[in-house]
């Protein structure tokens, strides 16, 4: 099987420093953490940024600052979030695309998200898909529920997305598809031949579903955006600690971590 692509989701938009004291918040923190994750085996960094007060922002300049520092310190593929935080407008969320990052997320449907709704109506999805094409950004199709795979495949039919696609199954968000082995097997079965996928299991499911994905030939996302614990009752000390564990499991299962350039060449980017 192919080498393992590990994505590090460093901070997300929802986790707070009160919940996870090692959460990277500033551009400097994000770049330092990205460098540690690269060292530990990550190939992709999934990027959200915060403002000076630590609140999630999609401000273009804030992304530019973090991207510059990450590029200075690593060769990681930088994947910006277009999801942002629940409640942000599409215009707000799309700002980092103008920076022409190598990758960006494209959530292909709406989903309840905790107490809120992560809204992705068809016109927003299509707008982001068109913008990504215009700026030469490779989409990662974010899937929080099964219908989102079908929506992405319809975008291919409409000529708005170019196969092969790369999917990320985010399982275990309250309101989204639960994080179960059966659900991962089902979703992986929907992926067309030639396309690729990873899983991001929320909370304790990060480890079990990540390990399953390695055995199934998929890829893995880990990090504080999805999970702040190393094991039950024990907070992780860094994102890199979570990356390193996946890299170790990958090596044991004959799926050593891929370098960013290996992933670039598989995705046809860079
Ligand atoms: N923060 C979530 C509402 C993405 O990065 O594209 C959406 C999210 C997905 O994190
Ligand atoms: Zn995200």
Coordinates of C-alpha atoms and ligand atoms in Angstrom, one line a residue:
X1 CA 0.0 0.0 0.0
X2 CA 1.0 3.6 -0.5
X3 CA 2.8 5.7 2.0
X4 CA 0.7 7.3 4.7
X5 CA -0.4 11.0 4.3
X6 CA -0.6 12.6 7.7
X7 CA -2.5 15.9 8.0
X8 CA -2.0 18.0 11.1
X9 CA -5.0 20.0 12.1
X10 CA -3.2 22.3 14.5
X11 CA -5.9 24.4 16.1
X12 CA -9.3 24.6 14.4
X13 CA -11.8 27.3 15.3
X14 CA -13.6 25.8 18.3
X15 CA -10.9 24.6 20.8
X16 CA -9.9 27.1 23.4
X17 CA -6.6 27.5 25.3
X18 CA -8.6 26.8 28.5
X19 CA -9.4 23.4 27.2
X20 CA -5.9 22.7 25.7
X21 CA -3.1 24.9 27.1
X22 CA -0.7 24.0 24.3
X23 CA -3.1 25.2 21.5
X24 CA -1.0 27.2 19.0
X25 CA -2.7 30.6 18.5
X26 CA -0.3 33.1 17.0
X27 CA 1.4 32.8 13.6
X28 CA 4.7 32.1 15.4
X29 CA 3.1 29.3 17.5
X30 CA 1.5 27.8 14.4
X31 CA 4.7 27.8 12.5
X32 CA 6.7 26.3 15.4
X33 CA 4.0 23.6 15.8
X34 CA 3.9 22.9 12.1
X35 CA 7.7 22.4 12.1
X36 CA 7.4 19.9 15.0
X37 CA 4.6 18.1 13.1
X38 CA 6.7 17.9 9.9
X39 CA 9.5 16.4 12.0
X40 CA 7.1 13.9 13.4
X41 CA 5.8 12.8 10.0
X42 CA 3.1 15.2 8.8
X43 CA 2.9 16.1 5.1
X44 CA 0.0 18.5 5.2
X45 CA -1.0 21.2 7.6
X46 CA -4.7 22.1 7.9
X47 CA -4.7 25.7 8.8
X48 CA -7.1 27.9 10.8
X49 CA -5.9 31.2 12.4
X50 CA -6.9 33.4 15.3
X51 CA -7.0 37.1 15.8
X52 CA -5.0 38.9 18.6
X53 CA -7.7 38.0 21.1
X54 CA -7.5 34.3 20.2
X55 CA -10.8 34.3 18.3
X56 CA -11.1 32.4 15.0
X57 CA -10.7 34.7 12.0
X58 CA -10.6 34.1 8.2
X59 CA -8.8 37.4 7.7
X60 CA -6.6 37.2 4.7
X61 CA -3.7 39.1 6.3
X62 CA -3.8 36.8 9.3
X63 CA -3.6 33.8 7.0
X64 CA -0.8 35.4 5.0
X65 CA 1.3 35.9 8.2
X66 CA 0.9 32.3 9.3
X67 CA 1.5 30.9 5.8
X68 CA 4.7 32.9 5.4
X69 CA 6.2 31.7 8.7
X70 CA 5.2 28.0 8.0
X71 CA 6.7 28.2 4.5
X72 CA 9.9 29.7 6.0
X73 CA 10.2 26.8 8.4
X74 CA 8.8 23.8 6.6
X75 CA 8.0 22.3 3.2
X76 CA 4.6 21.2 4.4
X77 CA 1.6 21.4 2.0
X78 CA -0.6 24.2 3.5
X79 CA -4.3 23.5 3.3
X80 CA -6.3 26.6 4.4
X81 CA -9.8 26.2 5.9
X82 CA -12.7 27.7 4.0
X83 CA -15.0 26.4 6.8
X84 CA -13.8 28.9 9.4
X85 CA -16.2 28.9 12.4
X86 CA -19.9 28.3 12.5
X87 CA -21.8 31.6 11.8
X88 CA -19.2 33.1 9.5
X89 CA -20.4 34.3 6.1
X90 CA -19.1 32.7 2.8
X91 CA -17.4 35.9 1.9
X92 CA -15.5 35.9 5.2
X93 CA -14.6 32.2 4.9
X94 CA -13.3 32.5 1.3
X95 CA -10.7 35.2 2.0
X96 CA -7.5 33.0 2.3
X97 CA -8.2 31.5 -1.2
X98 CA -6.8 34.7 -2.8
X99 CA -3.4 33.8 -1.3
X100 CA -3.3 30.8 -3.7
X101 CA -2.5 28.1 -1.1
X102 CA -1.7 24.7 -2.5
X103 CA -4.9 23.2 -0.9
X104 CA -8.1 24.3 0.8
X105 CA -11.1 22.5 2.3
X106 CA -14.4 22.3 0.5
X107 CA -17.2 21.1 2.6
X108 CA -19.9 19.7 0.3
X109 CA -23.0 20.2 2.3
X110 CA -24.6 21.6 5.5
X111 CA -24.6 19.9 8.8
X112 CA -25.6 20.6 12.4
X113 CA -22.4 21.3 14.3
X114 CA -22.8 21.2 18.1
X115 CA -25.4 23.8 18.9
X116 CA -25.0 25.6 15.6
X117 CA -25.4 24.8 11.9
X118 CA -22.4 24.7 9.5
X119 CA -24.1 26.1 6.5
X120 CA -22.9 25.1 3.0
X121 CA -25.8 25.7 0.5
X122 CA -25.2 24.7 -3.1
X123 CA -24.3 28.2 -4.3
X124 CA -21.6 28.5 -1.6
X125 CA -20.1 25.2 -2.5
X126 CA -20.1 26.0 -6.2
X127 CA -18.6 29.5 -5.5
X128 CA -15.8 28.0 -3.5
X129 CA -15.1 25.3 -6.1
X130 CA -15.0 27.9 -8.9
X131 CA -12.7 30.1 -6.8
X132 CA -10.4 27.3 -6.1
X133 CA -10.1 26.4 -9.7
X134 CA -9.5 30.1 -10.6
X135 CA -6.6 30.3 -8.0
X136 CA -5.2 26.9 -8.8
X137 CA -6.0 25.5 -5.3
X138 CA -6.5 21.7 -4.9
X139 CA -9.7 21.1 -2.9
X140 CA -9.9 18.6 -0.1
X141 CA -13.6 17.5 0.0
X142 CA -14.7 17.6 3.7
X143 CA -17.4 15.1 4.4
X144 CA -19.4 15.4 7.7
X145 CA -22.2 13.2 6.4
X146 CA -22.7 10.7 3.6
X147 CA -24.7 12.9 1.3
X148 CA -21.7 15.1 1.0
X149 CA -19.8 12.5 -1.0
X150 CA -22.7 12.4 -3.6
X151 CA -22.7 16.2 -3.7
X152 CA -19.0 16.2 -4.5
X153 CA -19.4 13.6 -7.3
X154 CA -22.2 15.7 -8.7
X155 CA -19.8 18.7 -8.8
X156 CA -17.5 16.5 -10.9
X157 CA -20.5 15.8 -13.3
X158 CA -21.2 19.6 -13.5
X159 CA -17.5 20.2 -14.4
X160 CA -16.8 22.1 -11.2
X161 CA -14.4 19.6 -9.6
X162 CA -11.6 17.7 -11.3
X163 CA -11.1 14.1 -10.4
X164 CA -9.2 12.4 -8.8
X165 CA -10.8 13.9 -5.7
X166 CA -9.3 13.8 -2.2
X167 CA -11.9 13.4 0.6
X168 CA -11.5 13.9 4.3
X169 CA -14.2 12.1 6.4
X170 CA -14.7 14.1 9.6
X171 CA -16.6 11.7 11.9
X172 CA -18.0 12.3 15.3
X173 CA -19.0 16.0 15.2
X174 CA -22.2 16.3 17.3
X175 CA -24.8 16.6 14.6
X176 CA -22.7 14.9 11.9
X177 CA -22.1 11.3 11.0
X178 CA -21.0 9.3 14.1
X179 CA -17.5 8.0 14.4
X180 CA -18.0 4.3 13.9
X181 CA -16.0 1.6 12.0
X182 CA -19.1 0.8 10.0
X183 CA -19.5 4.4 8.9
X184 CA -15.9 4.6 7.8
X185 CA -16.1 1.4 5.8
X186 CA -19.3 2.7 4.2
X187 CA -17.8 6.1 3.2
X188 CA -14.6 4.6 1.9
X189 CA -16.7 2.4 -0.3
X190 CA -18.2 5.5 -2.0
X191 CA -14.9 6.8 -3.1
X192 CA -14.3 6.3 -6.8
X193 CA -11.3 4.4 -8.0
X194 CA -8.3 6.7 -8.3
X195 CA -9.5 9.1 -5.7
X196 CA -8.0 9.2 -2.2
X197 CA -9.3 9.7 1.3
X198 CA -8.4 10.4 4.9
X199 CA -10.2 10.3 8.2
X200 CA -10.4 12.7 11.0
X201 CA -12.1 11.0 14.0
X202 CA -13.3 13.4 16.7
X203 CA -12.1 12.9 20.2
X204 CA -11.1 9.4 21.2
X205 CA -12.1 8.1 17.8
X206 CA -9.1 9.9 16.3
X207 CA -6.9 7.0 17.2
X208 CA -9.2 4.0 16.4
X209 CA -10.4 5.4 13.1
X210 CA -7.0 6.6 12.1
X211 CA -5.6 3.1 12.7
X212 CA -8.4 1.6 10.7
X213 CA -7.7 4.0 7.9
X214 CA -4.1 3.0 7.8
X215 CA -5.1 -0.7 7.5
X216 CA -7.7 0.1 4.8
X217 CA -5.3 2.1 2.6
X218 CA -6.6 5.5 3.5
X219 CA -4.9 8.4 5.1
X220 CA -5.1 10.2 8.5
X221 CA -5.8 13.6 10.0
X222 CA -4.9 14.2 13.6
X223 CA -4.5 17.3 15.8
X224 CA -6.1 19.6 18.3
X225 CA -8.9 20.7 15.9
X226 CA -10.3 17.2 16.3
X227 CA -8.9 15.8 19.5
X228 CA -7.0 17.4 22.5
X229 CA -6.2 14.2 24.4
X230 CA -3.4 11.7 24.0
X231 CA -5.4 9.1 25.9
X232 CA -8.4 9.1 28.2
X233 CA -7.9 11.8 30.9
X234 CA -4.5 12.8 29.6
X235 CA -4.2 16.0 27.4
X236 CA -1.8 15.8 24.5
X237 CA 1.4 17.9 25.0
X238 CA 1.5 18.9 21.3
X239 CA 0.0 18.2 17.9
X240 CA 3.3 16.6 17.1
X241 CA 2.8 14.0 19.8
X242 CA -0.4 12.9 18.0
X243 CA 1.3 13.0 14.6
X244 CA 4.2 10.9 15.9
X245 CA 1.9 8.2 17.2
X246 CA 0.2 7.9 13.8
X247 CA 3.6 7.8 12.1
X248 CA 4.7 5.0 14.4
X249 CA 1.5 3.0 13.8
X250 CA 1.9 3.6 10.1
X251 CA 5.4 2.2 10.1
X252 CA 4.3 -0.9 12.0
X253 CA 1.6 -1.5 9.3
X254 CA 4.0 -1.0 6.4
X255 CA 2.7 2.5 5.7
X256 CA 5.5 4.8 6.6
X257 CA 4.7 8.5 6.4
X258 CA 4.9 10.2 3.0
X259 CA 6.9 13.4 2.6
X260 CA 5.1 16.6 1.4
X261 CA 6.7 16.2 -2.1
X262 CA 5.4 12.6 -2.3
X263 CA 1.9 13.8 -1.5
X264 CA 2.3 16.8 -4.0
X265 CA 3.2 14.4 -6.8
X266 CA 0.3 12.0 -5.9
X267 CA -2.2 14.9 -5.9
X268 CA -0.7 16.4 -9.0
X269 CA 0.1 19.8 -7.3
X270 CA 3.2 21.9 -6.9
Ligands
LIG1 N1 -14.9 24.8 12.1 C1 -15.9 24.1 11.4 C2 -17.2 24.8 11.6 C3 -12.9 23.3 7.6 O1 -11.9 23.6 8.1 O2 -13.1 23.5 6.4 C4 -15.6 23.9 10.0 C5 -14.3 23.3 9.7 C6 -14.1 22.8 8.3 O3 -13.3 23.3 10.5
LIG2 ZN1 -10.9 22.9 9.9

